[in-house]
């Protein structure tokens, strides 16, 4: 086998691994969406609630800057802004201006959002366990 053939074979193996990762991600997201749908949430909605419920803002304040959330979820800034708007409309989060930077926006969970997160967190964790530990 030539060095070129060996390199091509290794590259094909990497592409196969990458496609396996993408397929597992897609299957897991679909399963999360299915499980969470009955609670009025999608997988991305839950991710934002989870960051707000379980994370710690960088400056230990009472809410996350939108940029901090964007760094933890895989959504564009505009998609995240729309998602936060929907969560706010549903009464799950509240947005407010940053006191230290009037251009910034802070987001925090409402009591309703915290209660919903607590209710659906076991469902989300069960799906993750099933999909990621089983090699699905």
Coordinates of C-alpha atoms in Angstrom, one line a residue:
X1 CA 0.0 0.0 0.0
X2 CA 1.4 3.4 -0.9
X3 CA 1.6 6.3 1.5
X4 CA -1.1 8.1 -0.6
X5 CA -3.5 5.1 -0.3
X6 CA -2.8 4.9 3.4
X7 CA -3.6 8.6 3.9
X8 CA -6.8 8.3 1.8
X9 CA -7.9 5.3 3.9
X10 CA -7.2 7.2 7.1
X11 CA -9.1 10.2 5.8
X12 CA -12.1 8.0 4.9
X13 CA -12.0 6.6 8.4
X14 CA -12.2 10.1 9.9
X15 CA -15.1 11.0 7.6
X16 CA -16.9 7.9 8.7
X17 CA -16.4 8.8 12.4
X18 CA -17.6 12.3 11.8
X19 CA -20.7 11.1 10.0
X20 CA -21.4 8.7 12.9
X21 CA -21.1 11.6 15.4
X22 CA -23.5 13.7 13.2
X23 CA -26.0 10.7 13.0
X24 CA -25.9 10.2 16.7
X25 CA -26.5 13.9 17.3
X26 CA -29.4 13.9 14.9
X27 CA -31.0 10.8 16.5
X28 CA -30.6 12.2 20.0
X29 CA -32.0 15.6 19.1
X30 CA -35.0 14.0 17.5
X31 CA -35.6 11.8 20.5
X32 CA -35.3 14.8 22.9
X33 CA -37.7 16.8 20.8
X34 CA -40.2 13.8 20.9
X35 CA -39.9 13.4 24.7
X36 CA -40.1 17.2 25.5
X37 CA -42.9 18.0 23.0
X38 CA -45.6 17.1 25.4
X39 CA -44.2 19.7 27.8
X40 CA -44.2 22.5 25.2
X41 CA -40.4 22.4 24.7
X42 CA -37.9 21.3 22.1
X43 CA -34.4 20.2 22.7
X44 CA -32.9 23.7 22.2
X45 CA -35.5 25.2 24.5
X46 CA -34.5 22.8 27.2
X47 CA -30.8 23.5 26.7
X48 CA -31.3 27.2 27.4
X49 CA -33.4 26.4 30.5
X50 CA -30.7 24.0 31.6
X51 CA -28.0 26.5 31.2
X52 CA -30.0 29.1 33.2
X53 CA -31.0 26.6 35.9
X54 CA -27.7 24.7 36.4
X55 CA -25.0 27.2 35.3
X56 CA -23.3 30.0 37.0
X57 CA -23.0 33.4 35.2
X58 CA -19.4 34.5 34.7
X59 CA -19.8 37.5 36.9
X60 CA -21.9 35.6 39.6
X61 CA -24.9 38.0 38.9
X62 CA -28.5 37.1 38.8
X63 CA -28.8 36.1 35.2
X64 CA -26.8 35.2 32.2
X65 CA -25.9 37.6 29.4
X66 CA -27.2 36.4 26.1
X67 CA -23.6 36.0 24.9
X68 CA -22.8 33.7 27.8
X69 CA -25.8 31.5 26.8
X70 CA -24.7 31.5 23.2
X71 CA -21.3 30.2 24.2
X72 CA -22.9 27.1 25.7
X73 CA -25.6 26.2 23.3
X74 CA -25.2 25.6 19.6
X75 CA -27.4 28.2 18.1
X76 CA -26.7 31.4 16.1
X77 CA -27.1 34.7 18.0
X78 CA -30.3 35.4 16.0
X79 CA -31.8 31.9 16.6
X80 CA -31.0 32.2 20.3
X81 CA -32.7 35.6 20.5
X82 CA -35.8 34.2 18.9
X83 CA -35.8 31.2 21.2
X84 CA -35.4 33.4 24.3
X85 CA -38.3 35.6 23.0
X86 CA -40.5 32.5 22.8
X87 CA -39.5 31.3 26.3
X88 CA -40.2 34.8 27.6
X89 CA -43.6 34.9 25.9
X90 CA -44.4 31.5 27.6
X91 CA -43.4 33.0 31.0
X92 CA -40.3 30.7 31.4
X93 CA -37.6 33.4 31.4
X94 CA -37.4 37.1 31.9
X95 CA -35.1 39.5 30.1
X96 CA -33.7 42.7 31.5
X97 CA -31.0 45.2 30.7
X98 CA -27.6 44.8 32.1
X99 CA -26.9 47.4 34.8
X100 CA -23.2 47.5 33.9
X101 CA -23.7 47.7 30.1
X102 CA -27.0 49.2 28.9
X103 CA -26.5 47.5 25.5
X104 CA -26.4 44.0 27.0
X105 CA -29.4 41.8 28.0
X106 CA -29.6 39.5 30.9
X107 CA -31.8 36.4 31.0
X108 CA -33.0 34.5 34.1
X109 CA -35.4 31.8 34.8
X110 CA -38.8 32.6 36.2
X111 CA -40.4 30.4 38.9
X112 CA -42.5 28.9 36.2
X113 CA -39.4 28.2 34.1
X114 CA -37.6 26.7 37.1
X115 CA -40.5 24.4 37.9
X116 CA -40.7 23.2 34.3
X117 CA -37.0 22.6 34.1
X118 CA -37.2 20.5 37.3
X119 CA -40.1 18.5 35.9
X120 CA -38.6 17.7 32.6
X121 CA -34.9 17.4 33.5
X122 CA -35.3 13.7 34.4
X123 CA -36.8 13.0 31.0
X124 CA -34.0 14.8 29.2
X125 CA -31.3 13.0 31.2
X126 CA -33.0 9.6 30.6
X127 CA -32.9 10.3 26.8
X128 CA -29.3 11.2 27.0
X129 CA -28.5 8.1 29.0
X130 CA -30.4 5.9 26.6
X131 CA -29.0 7.4 23.4
X132 CA -25.4 8.1 24.4
X133 CA -24.6 5.2 26.7
X134 CA -26.2 2.5 24.5
X135 CA -24.3 3.5 21.4
X136 CA -27.6 4.2 19.6

